[in-house]
Amino acid sequence: MISTNILKKANNLMLNQDYDKALELYKKAIVEYPELSDTILFNIELIKNRTKREVVDFAKGKLSNNVFVGIAAIPERELALEKTISSLLPQVEKIGVYLNGWSYIPDYLKHPKIIVEGFKGKDLGDVGKFFWVDEHNGIYFSCDDDLIYPKNYISTTIEKLEKYEFKACVGWHGSLIKKPYEDFYDQKSRRVFTFKAHRPFDTPVHILGTGCCAFHTSIMPVKLKDFIAPNMADIFFSLKGQEYNIPFYVIEHEANQIVAVEGSDASSIYKDSSSNAQTRKNTVVLQNNFVKSINEWTLNNNLPLKLLIIGRFGTFSKGGIYKSCKLIKDVLVNLGHEVKTLDTTNDLDEDIVKDIDLCWIYPGDPVRPDFVSVDNKVNFLQSRNIPVLVNLSYLYDDDRSNWMVEKIKFYNKSSKVPVFATVFTESAAQDRIFNEIREFICVLPKTILPTESNATIPFHQREGICLGDATKLSNEYIIGGNSHAWIEAIHRRLPHVNLYAYKQYSGKNPPHPKVQFVPHMTDEFGDWMAHRKLFICLNVHLTFEMVACEAQFYGTPAVYRHMPHSLSEYISATGMAVRTPDEMGEMVSWLYNNEVAWNNFSQSSYYRAKSNHVDYLASSLEGYLRLAIIRAKRLITSE
């Protein structure tokens, strides 16, 4: 005698498009089980009239676009089921109906598109709608036997799956778990978004109603065995989503697009469980136990970003931009995002911009040679509908700010795809000159990774003051004038103290005879800075002053001039901001000689530096990138 498992095996082969083997098994089965001949014959007919399924490229790899609908049905809803089938049949090629407790197969199920299971078999309850999920490769819809679905239900839902690149599960009904949680059917414990009501936008949820949801089997790894008890499929499906951090969305829809067949709720899981009826469909105790088994229900609605960073990755390897570009890439990859990189001197092509949410161009100053290709790259990206962030090197200088305004207006003049200018602080973003382009200014935090060193070297074991880079001290544009008066004010009050300037960039020697030249250092720089008592920053018109932030990491207090685009936010009151050379001299002298004050500043500097460390600002960087994408979408879709 051939085992009844032969039918399941044949069905599985058909689902996997192994039609020849499936046909062979069906022919054997029809001889052994004449009572099931109607179902078997219709499946044989389906094979004979089959059409080849297409396979399309989605996101990563190849995902099948086969569509299958699974329904679990009870005899009490025979008339309702017929209406359900009628609403879905024109929209799909294949429907599976699992019959729980039926004594016969209704004629309307004897259709080439319909596979029947469960007849005279095990009663699986609502789990029956997932009976075929293990074998199906493609888009799986789970539906209920008492709902009438709109004519565009399948296509609309698939469009939403495509929107989320098939990395999410979507549906028309779902809920959020609230705290403190007590009872699944108490509104104090759960916020429900019903299919019956208007949902104006896609809404992330913890639990999806499996009577109207869809997913791709390659992304959502749910199996029949995951439903360990009947009549609570929503819970087990959602537990799987929590386990794999898969986003769930109740998609936007109008009220009453899906309609419940009148009178079909006479016997339902919801009715029996919410009323605590003494029936098999009452699973409220089990549902509550499983919901409580998750300590923290999470919304996994933020998909990884897909970014292209164009910056200094191969050329111009000296200086902070090269270090920052590599650091940004590493940080984002470690957070789970997809990051492509391109050196500013290389050309863009179609492959590198494929499937990109956002491009960040991080070149040197506009007068530097690697900025030359930026305009062409921006044009290329806009023509491919990719929003762009570009570092235009804000300097707290009216001329540069005005130039940035004109540049951003030029980029956004003839395209709806926005190009944003990036700055490192909210204060810079509020520059009055940016009023007319404010919506095109985005903040991105600076990535700071100091050289490791000892931040606990005490006051009496430190000596001298570091004035930063010698070449910058000699640049009157960066200083906003000559640095001589500032250095002289410090020397007059502390004539016995060594003043140091290191040589990171080529240029003039130290600008004052009392400043000692220190050669450029790499790995040993942190140790050297940790032995200095103070760091002085006279620079103003730079995109960012990194070393002052690093000095704080070594417990070295900083005295600086107002830099709203840099130190005034990143150091703020944990350092001292001064306005004149005399103020600089007085505050430096006080801090250098006052151990109590120095210790307090040293400690607060260290903790402020820790908060600015890239390890702690990584999510801030991600957050501001997400914010840029949100703003870009708003601008693209606005009238």
XYZ file of C-alpha atoms in Angstrom:
639
model
C 0.000 0.000 0.000
C 1.312 3.427 -0.929
C 1.493 5.791 2.049
C -0.714 8.896 2.084
C 2.561 10.823 2.417
C 2.816 10.354 -1.326
C 0.259 13.127 -1.790
C 2.202 15.568 0.341
C 5.365 14.629 -1.517
C 3.647 15.169 -4.864
C 2.322 18.549 -3.745
C 5.791 19.571 -2.579
C 7.288 18.567 -5.928
C 4.697 20.634 -7.743
C 5.352 23.659 -5.567
C 9.054 23.344 -6.415
C 8.163 23.064 -10.124
C 9.450 19.502 -10.422
C 6.420 18.743 -12.538
C 7.461 15.447 -14.105
C 8.079 13.700 -10.781
C 4.929 15.228 -9.266
C 2.837 13.954 -12.180
C 4.254 10.453 -11.762
C 3.332 10.349 -8.062
C -0.159 11.786 -8.644
C -0.863 9.019 -11.192
C 0.123 6.373 -8.647
C -1.914 8.036 -5.895
C -5.132 8.213 -7.884
C -5.129 4.411 -8.235
C -4.669 3.829 -4.513
C -6.993 6.589 -3.274
C -10.019 6.898 -5.566
C -11.882 8.825 -2.850
C -9.405 11.696 -3.387
C -9.522 11.463 -7.154
C -11.215 14.854 -7.654
C -8.420 16.717 -5.872
C -5.690 14.653 -7.516
C -7.152 15.030 -11.011
C -7.345 18.785 -10.686
C -3.720 18.901 -9.592
C -2.777 16.768 -12.587
C -4.684 19.184 -14.825
C -2.855 22.098 -13.237
C 0.476 20.489 -14.097
C -0.559 19.879 -17.699
C -1.560 23.522 -18.123
C 1.310 24.958 -16.137
C 3.193 28.067 -17.190
C 6.815 28.711 -16.404
C 7.485 30.970 -13.452
C 9.741 33.930 -13.849
C 12.642 34.543 -11.559
C 13.530 38.183 -11.011
C 16.442 39.941 -9.406
C 15.611 41.675 -6.150
C 17.942 43.510 -3.743
C 20.609 40.860 -3.127
C 20.779 37.641 -5.079
C 17.842 36.142 -6.918
C 14.490 35.778 -5.263
C 11.629 33.880 -6.798
C 8.494 35.887 -7.466
C 6.240 32.827 -7.231
C 3.093 33.765 -5.339
C 1.210 31.301 -3.167
C -1.841 31.845 -0.955
C -2.440 29.609 2.059
C -5.835 29.383 3.764
C -7.075 27.300 6.682
C -10.822 26.604 6.523
C -13.494 25.262 8.859
C -16.812 23.699 7.726
C -18.888 26.365 9.484
C -17.549 28.904 6.992
C -18.230 27.022 3.769
C -20.232 29.875 2.237
C -17.759 32.486 3.468
C -14.835 30.492 2.090
C -16.420 30.457 -1.364
C -16.495 34.280 -1.316
C -12.899 34.393 -0.089
C -11.765 32.099 -2.900
C -13.719 34.101 -5.482
C -12.008 37.319 -4.400
C -8.493 35.828 -4.561
C -8.670 33.396 -7.474
C -8.364 35.991 -10.277
C -5.320 37.525 -8.587
C -3.046 34.484 -8.149
C -1.908 31.312 -9.857
C -1.994 29.022 -6.851
C -4.046 28.741 -3.662
C -3.696 26.116 -0.987
C -6.727 25.373 1.184
C -6.289 23.276 4.317
C -9.630 21.734 5.322
C -9.977 21.242 9.077
C -12.694 18.714 9.950
C -14.520 18.708 6.613
C -16.562 15.669 5.531
C -16.396 16.503 1.815
C -14.614 18.829 -0.603
C -16.829 21.645 -1.919
C -17.120 21.793 -5.697
C -15.769 25.359 -5.841
C -12.408 24.078 -4.555
C -12.079 21.714 -7.509
C -10.165 24.175 -9.599
C -6.814 23.942 -11.422
C -5.401 26.759 -9.326
C -6.380 25.217 -5.991
C -4.531 22.609 -3.953
C -6.518 20.963 -1.177
C -4.924 19.451 1.925
C -6.105 18.329 5.341
C -9.244 16.590 4.113
C -9.861 13.715 6.544
C -6.478 14.546 8.027
C -5.219 16.261 11.170
C -7.042 19.365 12.361
C -4.330 22.041 12.443
C -6.606 24.972 13.231
C -5.362 28.292 11.826
C -1.887 26.773 11.422
C -3.223 25.088 8.285
C -2.729 28.303 6.325
C 1.050 27.699 6.649
C 0.913 24.039 5.623
C 2.832 24.724 2.387
C 5.350 27.247 3.708
C 8.269 24.820 4.075
C 8.308 23.943 0.399
C 7.331 27.233 -1.188
C 10.081 29.475 -2.566
C 8.676 32.903 -3.178
C 6.011 35.271 -1.872
C 3.667 33.631 0.615
C 0.262 35.088 1.514
C -1.588 33.794 4.561
C -5.309 34.482 4.346
C -8.465 33.773 6.332
C -11.529 31.830 5.251
C -14.025 34.558 6.168
C -12.604 37.625 4.434
C -13.365 39.131 1.039
C -10.221 40.718 -0.376
C -10.166 43.702 -2.769
C -9.382 43.169 -6.451
C -5.926 44.691 -6.100
C -5.072 43.021 -2.785
C -2.239 40.827 -4.064
C -0.618 43.459 -6.306
C -0.886 46.227 -3.695
C 0.639 44.060 -0.998
C 3.468 42.907 -3.263
C 4.240 46.554 -4.093
C 4.775 47.135 -0.386
C 7.052 44.097 -0.135
C 9.052 45.535 -3.012
C 9.215 48.896 -1.261
C 10.905 47.196 1.678
C 13.069 45.112 -0.679
C 11.348 41.956 0.588
C 13.224 42.345 3.888
C 10.001 42.938 5.821
C 6.674 41.208 6.423
C 3.625 43.295 5.585
C -0.060 43.021 6.311
C -3.344 44.855 6.685
C -3.923 44.107 10.372
C -1.557 44.167 13.340
C -0.856 45.380 16.830
C 1.652 46.814 19.253
C 2.361 45.273 22.656
C 2.005 47.811 25.455
C 3.502 47.856 28.945
C 2.605 46.647 31.468
C 1.280 43.700 29.488
C -1.453 41.564 31.016
C -3.977 40.261 28.484
C -3.827 39.945 24.688
C -7.480 40.978 24.401
C -7.285 43.976 26.729
C -6.784 47.344 25.014
C -4.530 48.392 27.893
C -2.099 45.671 26.826
C -2.317 45.967 23.064
C -2.886 48.695 20.465
C -4.645 47.195 17.450
C -4.581 48.545 13.883
C -7.486 46.720 12.264
C -7.932 45.931 8.589
C -11.400 47.452 8.832
C -10.156 50.970 9.601
C -8.292 53.503 7.471
C -4.522 53.363 7.951
C -3.021 56.543 6.467
C 0.592 55.323 6.398
C 2.681 52.201 6.811
C 2.886 51.503 10.540
C 5.531 49.319 12.203
C 4.007 46.750 14.553
C 5.070 43.876 16.798
C 2.385 41.414 15.677
C 0.797 40.904 12.278
C -2.611 39.350 11.753
C -1.921 36.282 9.616
C -5.325 36.530 7.980
C -4.011 39.241 5.663
C -0.227 39.252 5.584
C 2.569 38.438 3.139
C 6.305 37.763 3.170
C 9.073 36.244 1.099
C 10.084 32.787 2.274
C 13.766 33.523 1.587
C 13.683 36.369 4.116
C 11.202 35.194 6.758
C 12.414 31.694 7.738
C 9.160 30.545 9.317
C 8.418 26.815 9.105
C 5.344 24.739 9.840
C 7.039 23.298 12.923
C 7.274 26.800 14.436
C 3.517 26.743 15.056
C 3.623 24.401 18.026
C -0.053 24.806 18.957
C -3.195 25.497 16.928
C -5.271 28.672 16.840
C -2.581 31.204 17.699
C -0.696 31.514 14.415
C -0.339 35.291 14.802
C 1.712 34.834 17.979
C 4.060 32.173 16.633
C 4.573 34.048 13.375
C 5.443 37.204 15.294
C 7.775 35.379 17.673
C 9.726 34.285 14.601
C 9.891 37.869 13.418
C 11.258 38.966 16.787
C 13.825 36.170 16.737
C 15.203 37.271 13.350
C 14.700 41.044 13.807
C 12.426 41.238 10.781
C 10.367 44.418 10.352
C 6.585 44.062 10.428
C 4.337 46.722 8.857
C 0.607 47.270 8.711
C 0.472 48.946 5.316
C -1.554 51.990 4.413
C -5.081 51.203 3.269
C -8.573 52.603 3.210
C -11.389 51.540 5.502
C -13.395 48.458 4.534
C -11.238 47.430 1.602
C -11.086 43.982 3.166
C -14.555 42.932 4.310
C -15.474 40.201 6.789
C -18.304 37.968 5.556
C -21.366 38.712 7.658
C -22.092 36.081 10.298
C -18.759 34.308 9.832
C -17.538 35.247 13.308
C -20.049 33.024 15.105
C -17.136 30.765 15.922
C -13.708 32.415 15.843
C -10.415 32.443 17.722
C -10.920 36.083 18.597
C -14.469 35.651 19.887
C -13.789 32.524 21.922
C -10.479 33.728 23.349
C -11.649 37.233 24.213
C -14.759 35.852 25.927
C -12.797 33.005 27.548
C -15.211 30.431 26.096
C -14.622 26.784 26.878
C -13.697 25.784 23.334
C -10.639 24.600 21.426
C -10.377 28.047 19.825
C -9.839 29.715 23.202
C -6.042 29.960 23.439
C -5.835 33.158 25.495
C -3.760 31.603 28.301
C -1.182 30.238 25.878
C -1.142 33.482 23.898
C -0.460 35.515 27.023
C 2.296 33.169 28.147
C 4.074 33.368 24.814
C 3.739 37.141 24.589
C 5.209 37.449 28.086
C 8.088 35.178 27.074
C 9.545 38.170 25.190
C 10.874 40.655 27.733
C 11.121 43.475 25.245
C 9.096 43.455 22.041
C 11.008 45.517 19.501
C 10.068 47.306 16.304
C 12.613 46.251 13.716
C 11.452 48.801 11.172
C 14.806 50.423 10.409
C 16.405 48.564 7.538
C 20.177 48.798 7.038
C 21.286 51.825 5.049
C 22.823 51.426 1.610
C 25.409 54.142 1.212
C 28.091 55.288 -1.171
C 30.899 57.356 0.342
C 33.123 59.269 -2.070
C 36.218 60.586 -0.349
C 39.895 60.164 0.214
C 40.301 56.398 0.186
C 43.372 55.972 -1.978
C 44.904 59.342 -2.723
C 45.660 62.331 -0.485
C 46.292 59.925 2.362
C 47.802 62.481 4.738
C 45.582 64.443 7.064
C 42.259 64.106 8.792
C 39.933 63.590 5.820
C 41.616 60.341 4.778
C 41.391 59.070 8.351
C 37.775 60.228 8.698
C 36.610 58.610 5.447
C 37.987 55.221 6.419
C 36.672 55.561 9.950
C 33.177 56.502 8.759
C 33.094 53.480 6.470
C 34.265 51.084 9.208
C 31.813 52.460 11.768
C 28.814 52.126 9.467
C 29.774 48.645 8.310
C 30.122 47.552 11.945
C 26.578 48.842 12.536
C 25.350 46.497 9.823
C 24.978 48.927 6.918
C 25.985 48.348 3.300
C 28.733 50.819 2.416
C 30.419 51.239 -0.935
C 33.428 53.537 -1.260
C 35.041 55.446 -4.104
C 38.125 57.626 -4.122
C 37.390 61.205 -5.172
C 39.770 60.893 -8.122
C 37.931 57.882 -9.601
C 34.934 57.948 -11.936
C 31.431 56.821 -11.040
C 29.783 53.964 -12.916
C 26.389 52.298 -12.971
C 27.422 49.323 -10.828
C 28.635 51.342 -7.859
C 25.486 53.487 -7.681
C 23.085 50.541 -7.976
C 20.688 50.206 -5.029
C 22.041 53.212 -3.109
C 19.906 55.177 -0.624
C 22.285 58.098 -0.268
C 25.739 59.267 -1.385
C 28.073 61.244 0.856
C 30.854 63.134 -0.934
C 33.660 64.056 1.472
C 36.492 65.743 -0.450
C 39.077 68.271 0.663
C 38.485 72.007 0.663
C 36.990 73.358 -2.610
C 40.399 74.756 -3.539
C 41.969 71.301 -3.241
C 42.465 69.203 -6.403
C 40.169 66.361 -5.311
C 37.175 68.731 -5.356
C 37.491 69.210 -9.132
C 35.248 66.249 -10.032
C 32.542 66.918 -7.427
C 30.152 68.792 -9.729
C 30.217 66.019 -12.329
C 29.658 63.378 -9.667
C 26.725 65.309 -8.203
C 25.128 65.564 -11.649
C 25.636 61.827 -12.266
C 24.053 60.914 -8.936
C 21.073 63.234 -9.311
C 20.369 61.794 -12.759
C 20.113 58.364 -11.060
C 17.719 59.702 -8.371
C 20.284 59.374 -5.576
C 20.264 62.143 -2.919
C 23.678 63.603 -2.159
C 25.437 64.975 0.904
C 28.515 67.011 0.082
C 31.094 68.529 2.416
C 31.651 72.098 1.211
C 34.034 72.888 4.101
C 32.138 75.430 6.184
C 34.715 77.777 7.770
C 32.726 80.271 9.886
C 33.540 82.798 7.190
C 30.933 84.870 5.368
C 32.612 84.509 1.992
C 32.627 80.707 2.245
C 29.058 80.642 3.595
C 27.814 82.785 0.710
C 29.658 80.549 -1.743
C 27.989 77.502 -0.170
C 24.569 79.110 -0.620
C 25.165 79.688 -4.314
C 26.602 76.186 -4.757
C 23.620 74.492 -3.117
C 21.187 76.635 -5.128
C 23.034 75.637 -8.293
C 22.913 71.917 -7.426
C 19.199 72.010 -6.654
C 18.096 74.382 -9.410
C 16.995 71.850 -11.999
C 16.444 68.618 -10.070
C 13.980 67.365 -7.474
C 16.687 65.033 -6.162
C 18.260 67.071 -3.362
C 21.904 67.871 -2.721
C 22.640 68.809 0.901
C 25.602 70.665 2.344
C 27.015 69.031 5.468
C 28.284 70.756 8.602
C 29.475 69.314 11.894
C 27.283 71.242 14.361
C 23.749 72.511 14.731
C 25.199 75.978 15.419
C 26.808 76.009 11.976
C 23.549 74.826 10.426
C 21.882 77.928 11.896
C 24.263 80.389 10.219
C 22.077 83.357 9.275
C 23.490 83.314 5.755
C 21.897 79.879 5.221
C 18.349 81.164 5.725
C 17.259 80.631 2.112
C 18.774 77.142 1.858
C 18.157 75.963 5.429
C 16.317 72.818 4.315
C 19.402 71.786 2.345
C 21.805 71.929 5.318
C 22.422 68.665 7.197
C 24.468 68.039 10.321
C 26.757 65.014 10.449
C 28.813 64.516 13.630
C 32.575 64.443 13.344
C 34.133 60.998 13.788
C 36.832 61.282 16.454
C 39.238 58.435 17.237
C 42.227 59.659 19.292
C 45.515 57.820 19.546
C 45.325 55.699 22.668
C 47.244 57.019 25.672
C 47.143 57.465 29.432
C 44.685 60.144 30.522
C 45.571 59.883 34.232
C 48.977 61.591 34.292
C 48.702 64.014 37.232
C 49.164 67.773 37.329
C 52.724 67.761 38.724
C 54.010 65.290 36.124
C 52.977 67.503 33.221
C 54.740 70.515 31.767
C 54.418 72.935 28.886
C 51.652 74.171 26.628
C 50.857 72.884 23.130
C 49.734 75.519 20.618
C 48.840 73.075 17.852
C 50.237 72.915 14.338
C 53.027 75.381 13.489
C 51.896 75.866 9.897
C 48.367 76.762 10.930
C 49.695 79.225 13.499
C 51.467 80.998 10.635
C 48.326 81.168 8.471
C 46.640 84.533 9.075
C 43.428 83.412 7.360
C 43.007 80.464 9.730
C 43.801 82.606 12.769
C 41.784 85.579 11.552
C 44.894 87.730 11.885
C 48.425 87.360 13.199
C 48.977 84.852 16.005
C 51.887 86.819 17.478
C 49.786 88.884 19.919
C 48.108 85.749 21.305
C 51.368 83.902 21.816
C 53.003 86.970 23.347
C 50.137 87.333 25.837
C 50.712 83.749 27.017
C 54.482 84.143 27.189
C 54.290 87.383 29.214
C 52.326 85.657 31.958
C 54.194 82.365 31.837
C 57.740 83.262 30.716
C 59.170 80.142 32.345
C 56.836 77.699 30.578
C 57.722 75.820 27.385
C 55.453 76.601 24.424
C 55.298 73.864 21.771
C 54.033 73.603 18.202
C 54.200 70.382 16.213
C 54.766 70.089 12.478
C 51.936 68.153 10.821
C 51.739 70.138 7.580
C 54.446 71.656 5.386
C 54.886 75.421 5.645
C 56.544 78.039 7.772
C 58.393 77.314 10.979
C 56.899 78.305 14.367
C 55.628 81.912 14.188
C 57.154 83.163 17.448
C 60.720 82.837 18.777
C 59.493 81.462 22.086
C 57.638 78.549 20.439
C 59.585 75.300 20.269
C 59.346 73.167 17.151
C 58.270 69.526 17.692
C 58.545 67.051 14.766
C 55.430 65.339 13.434
C 54.401 62.297 15.464
C 52.049 59.409 14.730
C 51.488 56.648 17.288
C 53.472 58.443 19.997
C 51.467 61.660 19.715
C 48.979 60.656 22.404
C 51.702 59.988 24.972
C 53.372 63.295 24.153
C 50.098 65.250 24.467
C 49.226 63.469 27.730
C 52.350 65.027 29.304
C 51.381 68.593 28.356
C 49.499 70.663 30.880
C 47.328 72.637 28.457
C 46.303 72.740 24.809
C 45.705 76.142 23.191
C 43.694 76.528 19.994
C 44.052 79.883 18.226
C 42.529 78.577 14.988
C 39.088 79.799 13.944
C 38.507 79.427 10.201
C 38.945 75.688 9.800
C 36.287 73.092 8.977
C 37.045 71.298 12.231
C 39.722 71.445 14.937
C 40.360 67.804 15.711
C 43.441 67.960 17.972
C 41.749 70.008 20.682
C 39.144 67.234 21.020
C 41.900 64.608 21.119
C 43.784 66.607 23.783
C 40.746 66.387 26.034
C 40.855 62.618 25.673
C 44.273 62.698 27.375
C 42.916 64.825 30.216
C 44.619 67.926 28.800
C 42.359 70.979 29.229
C 41.844 73.224 26.208
C 41.567 76.983 25.922
C 40.120 78.002 22.575
C 38.491 80.763 20.551
C 34.840 80.740 19.506
C 34.218 78.071 16.837
C 30.465 77.471 16.493
C 31.171 74.929 13.750
C 33.553 72.921 15.915
C 34.940 73.416 19.426
C 32.155 75.610 20.803
C 29.896 72.530 20.613
C 32.342 69.627 20.883
C 34.220 71.099 23.874
C 31.892 73.846 25.088
C 32.165 74.571 28.828
C 34.587 71.700 29.529
C 37.202 74.041 28.055
C 37.590 77.808 28.222
C 36.500 79.987 25.284
C 38.220 83.389 25.192
C 37.866 86.404 22.900
C 41.049 88.465 23.157
C 44.805 87.855 23.635
C 44.610 89.341 27.148
C 41.804 86.968 28.112
C 43.830 84.100 26.698
C 46.883 85.056 28.750
C 44.943 85.411 31.999
C 43.003 82.165 31.681
C 46.040 80.145 30.613
C 48.063 81.473 33.536
C 45.266 80.660 35.999
C 44.770 77.121 34.747
C 48.477 76.378 34.462
C 49.132 77.297 38.102
C 45.899 76.294 39.846
C 45.956 72.573 40.567
C 42.371 72.414 41.841
C 40.993 74.162 38.770
C 43.230 72.139 36.456
C 42.143 68.829 37.993
C 38.504 69.744 37.585
C 38.948 70.738 33.944
C 41.125 67.700 33.261
C 38.446 65.347 34.528
C 35.562 67.062 32.740
C 37.654 67.222 29.561
C 38.259 63.497 29.643
C 34.574 62.647 30.065
C 33.555 65.099 27.342
C 36.133 63.542 25.011
C 34.805 60.074 25.781
C 31.320 61.224 24.790
C 32.730 62.496 21.476
C 34.578 59.253 20.768
C 33.388 57.545 17.611
C 32.342 54.464 19.599
C 29.747 56.573 21.405
C 28.709 58.760 18.454
C 28.346 55.896 15.957
C 24.573 55.753 16.316
C 24.411 59.544 16.171
C 26.152 59.374 12.801
C 23.653 56.747 11.636
C 20.766 58.814 12.980
C 21.769 61.944 11.097
C 22.189 59.931 7.894
C 18.687 58.530 8.367
C 17.468 62.074 8.945
C 19.068 63.155 5.664
C 17.229 60.352 3.840
C 13.931 61.367 5.459
C 14.477 64.975 4.362
C 15.426 63.869 0.872
C 12.243 61.795 0.516
C 10.161 64.716 1.729
C 11.729 67.072 -0.815
C 11.421 64.559 -3.656
C 7.731 63.895 -2.999
C 6.740 67.495 -2.235
C 4.778 69.455 -4.824
